[in-house]
PDB file of N, CA and C in Angstrom:
ATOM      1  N   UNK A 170      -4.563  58.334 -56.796  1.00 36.00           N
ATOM      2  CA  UNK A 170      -5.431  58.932 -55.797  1.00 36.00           C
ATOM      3  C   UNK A 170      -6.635  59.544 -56.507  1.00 36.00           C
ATOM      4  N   UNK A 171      -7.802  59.506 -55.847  1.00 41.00           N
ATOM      5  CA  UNK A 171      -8.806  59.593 -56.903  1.00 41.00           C
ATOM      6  C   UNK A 171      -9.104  61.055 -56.830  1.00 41.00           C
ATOM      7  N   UNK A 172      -9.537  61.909 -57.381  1.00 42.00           N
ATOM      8  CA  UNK A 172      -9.563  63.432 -57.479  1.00 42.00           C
ATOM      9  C   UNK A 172     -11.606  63.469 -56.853  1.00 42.00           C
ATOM     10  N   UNK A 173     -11.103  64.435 -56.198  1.00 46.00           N
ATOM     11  CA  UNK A 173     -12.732  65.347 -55.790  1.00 46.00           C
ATOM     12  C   UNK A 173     -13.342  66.001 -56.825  1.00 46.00           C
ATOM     13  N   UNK A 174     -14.758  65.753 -57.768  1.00 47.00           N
ATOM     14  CA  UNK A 174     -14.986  66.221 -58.587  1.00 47.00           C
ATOM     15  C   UNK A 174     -16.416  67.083 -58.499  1.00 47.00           C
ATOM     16  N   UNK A 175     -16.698  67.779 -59.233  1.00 42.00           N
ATOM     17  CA  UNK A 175     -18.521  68.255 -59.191  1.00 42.00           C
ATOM     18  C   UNK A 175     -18.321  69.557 -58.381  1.00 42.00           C
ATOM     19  N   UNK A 176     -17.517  70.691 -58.832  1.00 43.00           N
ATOM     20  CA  UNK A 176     -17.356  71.424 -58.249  1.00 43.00           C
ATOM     21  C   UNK A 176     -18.445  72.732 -57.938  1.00 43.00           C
ATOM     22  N   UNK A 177     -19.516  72.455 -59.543  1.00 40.00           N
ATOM     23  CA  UNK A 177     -20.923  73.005 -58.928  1.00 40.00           C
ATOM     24  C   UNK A 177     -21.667  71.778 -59.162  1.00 40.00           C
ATOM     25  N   UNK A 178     -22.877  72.238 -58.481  1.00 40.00           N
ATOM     26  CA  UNK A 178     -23.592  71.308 -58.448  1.00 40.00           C
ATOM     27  C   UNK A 178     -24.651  70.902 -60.002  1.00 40.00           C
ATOM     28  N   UNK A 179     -24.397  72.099 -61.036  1.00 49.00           N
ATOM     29  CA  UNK A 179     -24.962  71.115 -62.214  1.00 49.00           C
ATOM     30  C   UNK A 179     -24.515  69.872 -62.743  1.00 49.00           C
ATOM     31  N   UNK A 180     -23.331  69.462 -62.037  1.00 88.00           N
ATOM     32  CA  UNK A 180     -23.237  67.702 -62.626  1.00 88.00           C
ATOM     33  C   UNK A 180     -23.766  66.773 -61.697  1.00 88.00           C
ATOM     34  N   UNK A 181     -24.669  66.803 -61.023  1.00 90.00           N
ATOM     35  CA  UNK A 181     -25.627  66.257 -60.145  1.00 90.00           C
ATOM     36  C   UNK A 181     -26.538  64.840 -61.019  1.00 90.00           C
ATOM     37  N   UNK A 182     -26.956  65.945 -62.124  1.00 90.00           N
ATOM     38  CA  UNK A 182     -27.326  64.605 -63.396  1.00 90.00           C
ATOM     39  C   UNK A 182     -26.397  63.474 -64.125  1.00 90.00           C
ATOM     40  N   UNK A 183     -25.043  64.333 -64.521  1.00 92.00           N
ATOM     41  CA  UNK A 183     -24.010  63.310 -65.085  1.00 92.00           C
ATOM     42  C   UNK A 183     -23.917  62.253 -64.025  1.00 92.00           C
ATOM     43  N   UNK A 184     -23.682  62.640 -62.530  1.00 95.00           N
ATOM     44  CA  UNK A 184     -23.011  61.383 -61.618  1.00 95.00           C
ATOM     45  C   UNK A 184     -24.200  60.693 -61.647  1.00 95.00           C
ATOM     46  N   UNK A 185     -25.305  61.287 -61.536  1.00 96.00           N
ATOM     47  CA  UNK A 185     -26.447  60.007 -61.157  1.00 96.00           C
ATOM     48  C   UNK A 185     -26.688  59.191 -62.335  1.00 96.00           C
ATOM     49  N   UNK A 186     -26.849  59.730 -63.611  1.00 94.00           N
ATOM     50  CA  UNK A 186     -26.832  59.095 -64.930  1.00 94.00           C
ATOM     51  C   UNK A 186     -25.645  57.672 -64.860  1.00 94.00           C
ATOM     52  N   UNK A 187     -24.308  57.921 -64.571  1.00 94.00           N
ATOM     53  CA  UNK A 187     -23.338  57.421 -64.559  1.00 94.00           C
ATOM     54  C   UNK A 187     -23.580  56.135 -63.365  1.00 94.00           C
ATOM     55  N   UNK A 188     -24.468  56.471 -62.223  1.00 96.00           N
ATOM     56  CA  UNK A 188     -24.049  55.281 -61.347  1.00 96.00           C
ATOM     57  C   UNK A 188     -25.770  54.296 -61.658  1.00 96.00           C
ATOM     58  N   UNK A 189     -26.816  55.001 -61.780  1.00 97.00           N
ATOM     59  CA  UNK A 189     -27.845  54.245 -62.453  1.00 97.00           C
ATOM     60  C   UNK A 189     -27.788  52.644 -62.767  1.00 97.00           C
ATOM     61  N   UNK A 190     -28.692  52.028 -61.282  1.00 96.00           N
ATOM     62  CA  UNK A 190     -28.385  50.430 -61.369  1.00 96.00           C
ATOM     63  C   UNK A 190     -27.126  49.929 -61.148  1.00 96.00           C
ATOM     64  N   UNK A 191     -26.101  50.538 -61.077  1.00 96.00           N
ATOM     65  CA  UNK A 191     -25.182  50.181 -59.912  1.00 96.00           C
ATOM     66  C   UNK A 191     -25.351  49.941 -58.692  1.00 96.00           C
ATOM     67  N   UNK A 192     -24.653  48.971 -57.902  1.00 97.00           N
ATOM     68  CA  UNK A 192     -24.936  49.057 -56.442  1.00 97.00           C
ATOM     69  C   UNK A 192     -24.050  49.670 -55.672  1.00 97.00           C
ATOM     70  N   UNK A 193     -25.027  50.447 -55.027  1.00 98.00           N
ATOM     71  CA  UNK A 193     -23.840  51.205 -53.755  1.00 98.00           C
ATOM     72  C   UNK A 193     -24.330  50.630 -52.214  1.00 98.00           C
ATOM     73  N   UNK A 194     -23.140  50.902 -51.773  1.00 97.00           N
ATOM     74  CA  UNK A 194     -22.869  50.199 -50.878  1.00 97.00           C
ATOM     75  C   UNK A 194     -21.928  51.308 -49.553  1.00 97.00           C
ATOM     76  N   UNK A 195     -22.158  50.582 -48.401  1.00 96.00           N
ATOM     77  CA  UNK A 195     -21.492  51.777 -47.175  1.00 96.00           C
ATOM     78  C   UNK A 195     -21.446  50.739 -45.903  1.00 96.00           C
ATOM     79  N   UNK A 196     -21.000  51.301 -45.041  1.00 94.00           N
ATOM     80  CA  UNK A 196     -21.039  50.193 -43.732  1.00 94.00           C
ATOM     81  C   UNK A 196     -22.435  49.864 -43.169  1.00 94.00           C
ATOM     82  N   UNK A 197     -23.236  50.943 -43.554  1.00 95.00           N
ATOM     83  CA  UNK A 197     -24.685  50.523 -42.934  1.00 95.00           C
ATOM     84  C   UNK A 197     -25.616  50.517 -44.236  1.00 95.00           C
ATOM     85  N   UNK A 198     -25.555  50.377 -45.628  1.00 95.00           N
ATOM     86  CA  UNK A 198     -26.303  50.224 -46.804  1.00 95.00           C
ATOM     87  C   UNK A 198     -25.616  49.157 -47.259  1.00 95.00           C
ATOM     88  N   UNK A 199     -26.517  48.408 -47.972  1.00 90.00           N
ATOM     89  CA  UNK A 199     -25.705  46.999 -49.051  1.00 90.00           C
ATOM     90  C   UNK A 199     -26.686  47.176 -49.702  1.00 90.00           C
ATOM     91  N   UNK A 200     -25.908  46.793 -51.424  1.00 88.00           N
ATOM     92  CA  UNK A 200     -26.770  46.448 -52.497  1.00 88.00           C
ATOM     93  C   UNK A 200     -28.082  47.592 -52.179  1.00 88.00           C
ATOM     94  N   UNK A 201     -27.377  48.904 -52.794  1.00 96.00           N
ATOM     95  CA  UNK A 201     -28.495  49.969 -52.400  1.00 96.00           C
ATOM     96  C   UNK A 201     -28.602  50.472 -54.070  1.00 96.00           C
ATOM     97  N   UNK A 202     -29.477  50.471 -54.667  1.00 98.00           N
ATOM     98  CA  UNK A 202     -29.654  50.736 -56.558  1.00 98.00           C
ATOM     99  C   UNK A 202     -30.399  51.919 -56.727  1.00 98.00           C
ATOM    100  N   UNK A 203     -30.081  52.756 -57.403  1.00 98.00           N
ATOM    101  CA  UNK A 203     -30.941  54.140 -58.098  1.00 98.00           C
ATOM    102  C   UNK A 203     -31.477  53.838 -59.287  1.00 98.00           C
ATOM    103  N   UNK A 204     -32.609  53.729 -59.923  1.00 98.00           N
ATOM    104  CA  UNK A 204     -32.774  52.976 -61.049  1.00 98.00           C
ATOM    105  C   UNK A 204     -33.330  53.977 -61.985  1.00 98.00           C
ATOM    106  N   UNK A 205     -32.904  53.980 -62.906  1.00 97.00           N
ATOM    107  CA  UNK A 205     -33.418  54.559 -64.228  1.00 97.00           C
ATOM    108  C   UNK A 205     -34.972  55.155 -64.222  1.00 97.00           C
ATOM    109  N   UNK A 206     -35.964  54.249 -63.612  1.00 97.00           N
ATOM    110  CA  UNK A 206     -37.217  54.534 -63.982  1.00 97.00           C
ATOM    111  C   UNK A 206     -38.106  55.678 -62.878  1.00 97.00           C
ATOM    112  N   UNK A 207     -36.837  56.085 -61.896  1.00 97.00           N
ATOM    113  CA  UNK A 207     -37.181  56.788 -60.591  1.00 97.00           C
ATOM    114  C   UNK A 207     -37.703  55.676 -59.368  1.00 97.00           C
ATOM    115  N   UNK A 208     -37.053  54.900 -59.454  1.00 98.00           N
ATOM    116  CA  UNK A 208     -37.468  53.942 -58.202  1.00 98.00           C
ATOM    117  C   UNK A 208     -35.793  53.980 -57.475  1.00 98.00           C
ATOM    118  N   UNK A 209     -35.432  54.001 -56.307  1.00 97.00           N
ATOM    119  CA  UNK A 209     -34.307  53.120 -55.650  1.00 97.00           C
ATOM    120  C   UNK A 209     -34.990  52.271 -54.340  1.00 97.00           C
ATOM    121  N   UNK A 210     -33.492  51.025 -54.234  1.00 97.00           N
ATOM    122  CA  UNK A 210     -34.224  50.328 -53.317  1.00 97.00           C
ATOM    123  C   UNK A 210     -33.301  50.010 -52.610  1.00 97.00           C
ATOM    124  N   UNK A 211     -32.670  49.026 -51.406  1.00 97.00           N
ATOM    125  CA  UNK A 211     -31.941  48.620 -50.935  1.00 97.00           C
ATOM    126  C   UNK A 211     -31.802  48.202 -49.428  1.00 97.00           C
ATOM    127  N   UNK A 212     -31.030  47.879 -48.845  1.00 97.00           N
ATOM    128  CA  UNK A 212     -30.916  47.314 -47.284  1.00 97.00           C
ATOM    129  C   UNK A 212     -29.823  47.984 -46.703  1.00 97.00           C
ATOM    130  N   UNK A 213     -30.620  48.991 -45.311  1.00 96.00           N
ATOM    131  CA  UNK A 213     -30.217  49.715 -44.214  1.00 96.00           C
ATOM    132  C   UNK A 213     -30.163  48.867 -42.975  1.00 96.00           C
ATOM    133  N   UNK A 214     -29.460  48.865 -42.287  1.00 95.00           N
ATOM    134  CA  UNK A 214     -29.081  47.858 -41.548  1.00 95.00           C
ATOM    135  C   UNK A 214     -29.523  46.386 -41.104  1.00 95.00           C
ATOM    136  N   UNK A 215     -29.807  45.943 -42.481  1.00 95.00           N
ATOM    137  CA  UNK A 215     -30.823  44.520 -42.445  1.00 95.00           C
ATOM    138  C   UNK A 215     -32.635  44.980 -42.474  1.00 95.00           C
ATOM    139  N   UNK A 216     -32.635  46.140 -42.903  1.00 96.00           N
ATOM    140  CA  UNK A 216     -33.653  46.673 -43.144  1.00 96.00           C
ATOM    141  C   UNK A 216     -34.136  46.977 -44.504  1.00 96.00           C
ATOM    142  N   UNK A 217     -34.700  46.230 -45.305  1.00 97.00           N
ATOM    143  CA  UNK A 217     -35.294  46.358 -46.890  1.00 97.00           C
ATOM    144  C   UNK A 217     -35.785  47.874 -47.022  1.00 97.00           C
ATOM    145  N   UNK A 218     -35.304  48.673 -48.016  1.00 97.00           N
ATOM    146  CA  UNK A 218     -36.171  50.060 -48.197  1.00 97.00           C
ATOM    147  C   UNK A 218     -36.770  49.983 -49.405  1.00 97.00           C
ATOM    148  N   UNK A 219     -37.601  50.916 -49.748  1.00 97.00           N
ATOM    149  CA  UNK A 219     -37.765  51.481 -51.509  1.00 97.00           C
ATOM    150  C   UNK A 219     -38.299  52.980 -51.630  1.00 97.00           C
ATOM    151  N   UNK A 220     -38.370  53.222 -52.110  1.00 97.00           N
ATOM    152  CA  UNK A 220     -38.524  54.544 -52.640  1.00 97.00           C
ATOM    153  C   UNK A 220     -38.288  55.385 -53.920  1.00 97.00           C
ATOM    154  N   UNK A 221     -38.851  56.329 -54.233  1.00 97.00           N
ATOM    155  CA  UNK A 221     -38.770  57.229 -55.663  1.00 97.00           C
ATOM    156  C   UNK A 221     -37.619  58.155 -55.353  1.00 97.00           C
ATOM    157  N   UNK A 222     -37.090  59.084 -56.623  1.00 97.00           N
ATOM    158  CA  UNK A 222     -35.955  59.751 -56.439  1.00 97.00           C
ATOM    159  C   UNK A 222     -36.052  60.895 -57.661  1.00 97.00           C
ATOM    160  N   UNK A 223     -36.104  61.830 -57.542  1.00 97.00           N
ATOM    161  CA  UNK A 223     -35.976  62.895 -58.589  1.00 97.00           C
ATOM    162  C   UNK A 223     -34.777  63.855 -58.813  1.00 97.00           C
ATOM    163  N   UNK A 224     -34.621  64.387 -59.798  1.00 96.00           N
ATOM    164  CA  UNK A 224     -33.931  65.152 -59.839  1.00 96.00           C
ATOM    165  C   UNK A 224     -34.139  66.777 -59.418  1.00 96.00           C
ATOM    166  N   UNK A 225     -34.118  67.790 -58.804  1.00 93.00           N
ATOM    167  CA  UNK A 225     -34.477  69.325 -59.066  1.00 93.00           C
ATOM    168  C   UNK A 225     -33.805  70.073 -58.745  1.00 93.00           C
ATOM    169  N   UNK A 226     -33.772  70.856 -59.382  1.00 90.00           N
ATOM    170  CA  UNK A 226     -32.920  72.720 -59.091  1.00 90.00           C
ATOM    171  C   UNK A 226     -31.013  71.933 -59.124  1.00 90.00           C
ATOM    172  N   UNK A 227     -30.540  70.950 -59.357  1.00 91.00           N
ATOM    173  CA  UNK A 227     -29.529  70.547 -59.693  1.00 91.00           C
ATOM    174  C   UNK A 227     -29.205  69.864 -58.215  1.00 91.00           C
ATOM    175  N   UNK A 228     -30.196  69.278 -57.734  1.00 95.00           N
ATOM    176  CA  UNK A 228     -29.975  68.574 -56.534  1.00 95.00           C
ATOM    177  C   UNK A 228     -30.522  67.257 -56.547  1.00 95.00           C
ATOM    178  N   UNK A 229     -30.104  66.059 -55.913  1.00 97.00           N
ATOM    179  CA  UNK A 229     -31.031  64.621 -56.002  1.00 97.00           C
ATOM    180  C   UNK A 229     -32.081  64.986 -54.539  1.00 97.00           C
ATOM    181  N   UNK A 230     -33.114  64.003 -55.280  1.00 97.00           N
ATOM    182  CA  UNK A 230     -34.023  64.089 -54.206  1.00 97.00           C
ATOM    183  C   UNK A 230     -34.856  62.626 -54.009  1.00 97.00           C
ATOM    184  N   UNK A 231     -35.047  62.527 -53.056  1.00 97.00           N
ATOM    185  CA  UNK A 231     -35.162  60.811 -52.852  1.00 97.00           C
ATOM    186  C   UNK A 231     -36.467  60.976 -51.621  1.00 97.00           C
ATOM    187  N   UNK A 232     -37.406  60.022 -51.642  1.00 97.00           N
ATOM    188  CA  UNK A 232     -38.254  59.800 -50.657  1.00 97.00           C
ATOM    189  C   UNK A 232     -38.652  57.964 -50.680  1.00 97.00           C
ATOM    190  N   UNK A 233     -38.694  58.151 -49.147  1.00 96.00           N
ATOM    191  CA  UNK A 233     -38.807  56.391 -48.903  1.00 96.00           C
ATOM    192  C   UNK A 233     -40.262  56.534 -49.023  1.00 96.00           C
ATOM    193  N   UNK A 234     -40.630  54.932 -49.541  1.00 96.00           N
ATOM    194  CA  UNK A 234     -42.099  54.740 -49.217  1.00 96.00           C
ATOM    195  C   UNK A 234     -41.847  53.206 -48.881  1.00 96.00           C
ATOM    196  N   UNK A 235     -41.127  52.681 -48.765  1.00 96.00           N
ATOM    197  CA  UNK A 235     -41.205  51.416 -48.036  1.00 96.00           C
ATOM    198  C   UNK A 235     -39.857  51.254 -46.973  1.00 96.00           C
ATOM    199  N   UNK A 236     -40.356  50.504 -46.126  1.00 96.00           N
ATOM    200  CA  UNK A 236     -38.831  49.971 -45.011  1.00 96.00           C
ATOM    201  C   UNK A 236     -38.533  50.930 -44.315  1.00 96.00           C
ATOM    202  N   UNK A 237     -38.132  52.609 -44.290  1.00 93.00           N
ATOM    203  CA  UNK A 237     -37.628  53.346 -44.033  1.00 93.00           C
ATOM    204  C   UNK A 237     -38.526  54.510 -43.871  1.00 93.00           C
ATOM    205  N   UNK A 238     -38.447  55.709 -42.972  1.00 89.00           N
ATOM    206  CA  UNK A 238     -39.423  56.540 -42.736  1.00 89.00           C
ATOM    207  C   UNK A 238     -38.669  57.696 -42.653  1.00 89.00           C
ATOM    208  N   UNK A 239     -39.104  58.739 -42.825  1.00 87.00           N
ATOM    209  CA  UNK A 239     -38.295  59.912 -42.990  1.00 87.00           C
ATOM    210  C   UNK A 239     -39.215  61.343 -43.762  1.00 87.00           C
ATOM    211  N   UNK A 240     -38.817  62.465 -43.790  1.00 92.00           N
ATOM    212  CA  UNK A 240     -39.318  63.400 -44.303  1.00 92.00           C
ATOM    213  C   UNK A 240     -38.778  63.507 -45.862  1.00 92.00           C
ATOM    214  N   UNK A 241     -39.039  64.134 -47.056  1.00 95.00           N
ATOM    215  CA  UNK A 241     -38.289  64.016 -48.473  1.00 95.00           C
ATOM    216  C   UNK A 241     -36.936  64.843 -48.159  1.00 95.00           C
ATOM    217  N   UNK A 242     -36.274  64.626 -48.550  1.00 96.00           N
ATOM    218  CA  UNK A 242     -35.232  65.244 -48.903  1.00 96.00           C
ATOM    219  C   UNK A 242     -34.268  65.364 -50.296  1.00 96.00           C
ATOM    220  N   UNK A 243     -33.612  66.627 -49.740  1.00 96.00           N
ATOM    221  CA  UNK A 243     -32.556  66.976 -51.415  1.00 96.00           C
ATOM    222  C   UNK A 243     -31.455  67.238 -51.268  1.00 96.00           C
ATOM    223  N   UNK A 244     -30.730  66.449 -51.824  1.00 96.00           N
ATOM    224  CA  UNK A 244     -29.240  66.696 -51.430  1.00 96.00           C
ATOM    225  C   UNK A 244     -28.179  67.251 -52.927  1.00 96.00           C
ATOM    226  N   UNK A 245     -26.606  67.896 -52.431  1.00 95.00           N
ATOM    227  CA  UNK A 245     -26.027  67.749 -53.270  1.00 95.00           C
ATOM    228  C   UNK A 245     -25.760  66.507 -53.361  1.00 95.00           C
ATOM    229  N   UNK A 246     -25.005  66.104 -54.693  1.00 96.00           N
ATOM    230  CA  UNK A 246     -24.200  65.180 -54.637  1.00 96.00           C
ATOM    231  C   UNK A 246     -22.824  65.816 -55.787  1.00 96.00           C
ATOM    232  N   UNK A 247     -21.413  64.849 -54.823  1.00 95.00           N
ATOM    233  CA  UNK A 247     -19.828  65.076 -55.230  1.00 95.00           C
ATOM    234  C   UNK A 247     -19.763  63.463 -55.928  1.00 95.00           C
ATOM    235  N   UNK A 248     -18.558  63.599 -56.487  1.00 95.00           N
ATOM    236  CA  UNK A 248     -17.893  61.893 -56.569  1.00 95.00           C
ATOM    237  C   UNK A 248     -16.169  61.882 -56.568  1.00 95.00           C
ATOM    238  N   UNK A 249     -15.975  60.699 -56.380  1.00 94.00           N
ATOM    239  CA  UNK A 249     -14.792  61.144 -56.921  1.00 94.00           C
ATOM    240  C   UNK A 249     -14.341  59.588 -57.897  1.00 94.00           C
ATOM    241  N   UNK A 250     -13.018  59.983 -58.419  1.00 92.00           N
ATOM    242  CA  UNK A 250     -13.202  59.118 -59.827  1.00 92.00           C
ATOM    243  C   UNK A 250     -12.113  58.441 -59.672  1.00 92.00           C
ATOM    244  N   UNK A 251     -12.117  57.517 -60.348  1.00 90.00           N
ATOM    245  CA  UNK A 251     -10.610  56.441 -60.559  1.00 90.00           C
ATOM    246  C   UNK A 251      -9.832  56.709 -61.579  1.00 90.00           C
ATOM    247  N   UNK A 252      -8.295  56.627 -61.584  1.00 91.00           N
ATOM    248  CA  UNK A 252      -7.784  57.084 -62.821  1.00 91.00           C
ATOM    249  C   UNK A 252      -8.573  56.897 -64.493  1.00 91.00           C
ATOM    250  N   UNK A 253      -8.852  55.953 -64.131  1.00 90.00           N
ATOM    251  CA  UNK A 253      -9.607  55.727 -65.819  1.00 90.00           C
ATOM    252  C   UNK A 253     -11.066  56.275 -65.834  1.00 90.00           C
ATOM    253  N   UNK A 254     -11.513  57.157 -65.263  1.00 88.00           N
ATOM    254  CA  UNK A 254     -12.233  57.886 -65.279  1.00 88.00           C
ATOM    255  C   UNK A 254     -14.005  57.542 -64.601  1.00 88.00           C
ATOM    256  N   UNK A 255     -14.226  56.353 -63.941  1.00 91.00           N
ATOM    257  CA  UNK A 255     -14.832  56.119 -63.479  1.00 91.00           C
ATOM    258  C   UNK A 255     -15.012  56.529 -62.226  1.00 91.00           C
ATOM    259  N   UNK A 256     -16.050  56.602 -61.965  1.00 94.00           N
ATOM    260  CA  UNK A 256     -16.513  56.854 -60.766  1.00 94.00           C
ATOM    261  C   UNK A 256     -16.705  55.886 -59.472  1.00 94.00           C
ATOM    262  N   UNK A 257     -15.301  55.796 -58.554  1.00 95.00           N
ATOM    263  CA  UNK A 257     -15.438  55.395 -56.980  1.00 95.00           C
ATOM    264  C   UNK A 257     -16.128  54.726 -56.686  1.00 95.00           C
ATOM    265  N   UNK A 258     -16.572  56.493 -56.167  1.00 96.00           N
ATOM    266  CA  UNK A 258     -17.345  56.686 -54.452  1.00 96.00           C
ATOM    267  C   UNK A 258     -18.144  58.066 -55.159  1.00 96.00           C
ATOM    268  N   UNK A 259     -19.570  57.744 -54.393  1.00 97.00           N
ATOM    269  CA  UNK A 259     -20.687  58.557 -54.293  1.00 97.00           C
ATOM    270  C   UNK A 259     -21.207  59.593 -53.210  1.00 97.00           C
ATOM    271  N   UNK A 260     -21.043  60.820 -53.108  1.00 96.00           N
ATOM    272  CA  UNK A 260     -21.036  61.538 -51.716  1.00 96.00           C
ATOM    273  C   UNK A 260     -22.245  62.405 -51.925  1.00 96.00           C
ATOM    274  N   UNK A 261     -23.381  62.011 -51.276  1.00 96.00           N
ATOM    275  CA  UNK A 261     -24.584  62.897 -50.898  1.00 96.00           C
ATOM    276  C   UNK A 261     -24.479  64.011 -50.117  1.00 96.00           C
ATOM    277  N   UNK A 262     -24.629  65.153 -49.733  1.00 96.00           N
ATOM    278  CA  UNK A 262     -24.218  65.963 -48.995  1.00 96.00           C
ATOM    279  C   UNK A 262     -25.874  66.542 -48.700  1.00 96.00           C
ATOM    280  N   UNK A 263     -26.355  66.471 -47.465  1.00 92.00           N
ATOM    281  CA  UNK A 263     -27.645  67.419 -47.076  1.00 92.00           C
ATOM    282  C   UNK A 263     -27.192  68.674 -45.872  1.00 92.00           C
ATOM    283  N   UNK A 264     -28.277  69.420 -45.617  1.00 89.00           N
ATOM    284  CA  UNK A 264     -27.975  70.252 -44.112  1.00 89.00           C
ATOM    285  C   UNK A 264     -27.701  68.987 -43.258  1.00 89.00           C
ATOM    286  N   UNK A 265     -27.714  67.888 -43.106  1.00 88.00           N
ATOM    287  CA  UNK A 265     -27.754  67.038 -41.615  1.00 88.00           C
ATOM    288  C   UNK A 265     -26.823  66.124 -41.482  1.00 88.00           C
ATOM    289  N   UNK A 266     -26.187  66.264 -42.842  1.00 92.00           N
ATOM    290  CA  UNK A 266     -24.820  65.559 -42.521  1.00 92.00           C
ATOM    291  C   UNK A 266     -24.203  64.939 -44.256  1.00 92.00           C
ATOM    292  N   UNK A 267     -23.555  63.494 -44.495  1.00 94.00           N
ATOM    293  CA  UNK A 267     -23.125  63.444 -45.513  1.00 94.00           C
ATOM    294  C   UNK A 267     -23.129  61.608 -45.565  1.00 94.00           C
ATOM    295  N   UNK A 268     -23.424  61.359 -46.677  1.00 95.00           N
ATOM    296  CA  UNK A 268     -23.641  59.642 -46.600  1.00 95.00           C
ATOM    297  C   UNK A 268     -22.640  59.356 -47.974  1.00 95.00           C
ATOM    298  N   UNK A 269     -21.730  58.761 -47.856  1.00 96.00           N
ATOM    299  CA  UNK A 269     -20.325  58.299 -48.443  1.00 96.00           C
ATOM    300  C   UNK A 269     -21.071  56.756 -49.360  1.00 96.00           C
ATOM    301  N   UNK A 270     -20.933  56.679 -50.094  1.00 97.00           N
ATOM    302  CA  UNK A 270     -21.451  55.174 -50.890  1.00 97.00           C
ATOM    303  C   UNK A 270     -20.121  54.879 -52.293  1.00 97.00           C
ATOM    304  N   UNK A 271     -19.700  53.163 -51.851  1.00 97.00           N
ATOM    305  CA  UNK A 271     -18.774  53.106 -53.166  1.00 97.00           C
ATOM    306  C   UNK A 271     -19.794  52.554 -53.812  1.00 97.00           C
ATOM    307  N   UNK A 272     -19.139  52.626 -55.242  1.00 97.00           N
ATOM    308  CA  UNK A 272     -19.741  52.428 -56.546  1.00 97.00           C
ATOM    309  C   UNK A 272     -19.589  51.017 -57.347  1.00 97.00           C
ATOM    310  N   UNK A 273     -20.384  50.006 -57.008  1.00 93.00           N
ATOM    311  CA  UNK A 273     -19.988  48.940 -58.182  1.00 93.00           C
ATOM    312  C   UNK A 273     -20.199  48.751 -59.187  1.00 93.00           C
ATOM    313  N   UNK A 274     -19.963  47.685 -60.069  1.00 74.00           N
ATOM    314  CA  UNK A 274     -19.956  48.026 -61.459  1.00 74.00           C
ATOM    315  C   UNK A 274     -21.232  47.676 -61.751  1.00 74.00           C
TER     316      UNK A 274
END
């Protein structure tokens, strides 16, 4: 059973470091990537996005500039891990709710 981890929010950098160019994925995201260079991109319900993503104050922060429209936002982020120490599943947490993403390799 995979354990709930990131109990403050300074490992906000380790999980994102860790899933970097992985694809995550959810019932309404596919093949959704955070990339190293501050770009992510991916498809919301058959909808192409892109956008930049920063890190601050120990929170992720992400803004669309293509496909998708929205105000910036900053979220926590949790994970939780597989016995061998990898990381799942990806859990964003904002004031407006919480977006669940597994982790591929």
């Amino acid at each position: 059973m995979p354990i709930l981890a990131n109990p403050v929010a300074s490992q906000t950098d380790d999980i994102i470091r860790s899933i970097l160019g992985r694809a995550l994925s959810s019932e309404q995201v596919s093949q959704a990537f955070i990339n190293a260079d501050g770009s992510l991109e991916g498809v919301f319900n058959g909808i192409a996005f892109a956008g930049t993503w920063t890190l601050d104050d120990n929170k992720y922060c992400r803004e669309f500039t293509r496909g998708l429209t929205g105000a910036p936002i900053c979220m926590d982020v949790f994970a939780e891990y597989a016995p061998d120490g990898d990381i799942q599943t990806v859990i964003f947490v904002s004031p407006g709710g919480k977006a669940t993403f597994s982790v591929g390799q």
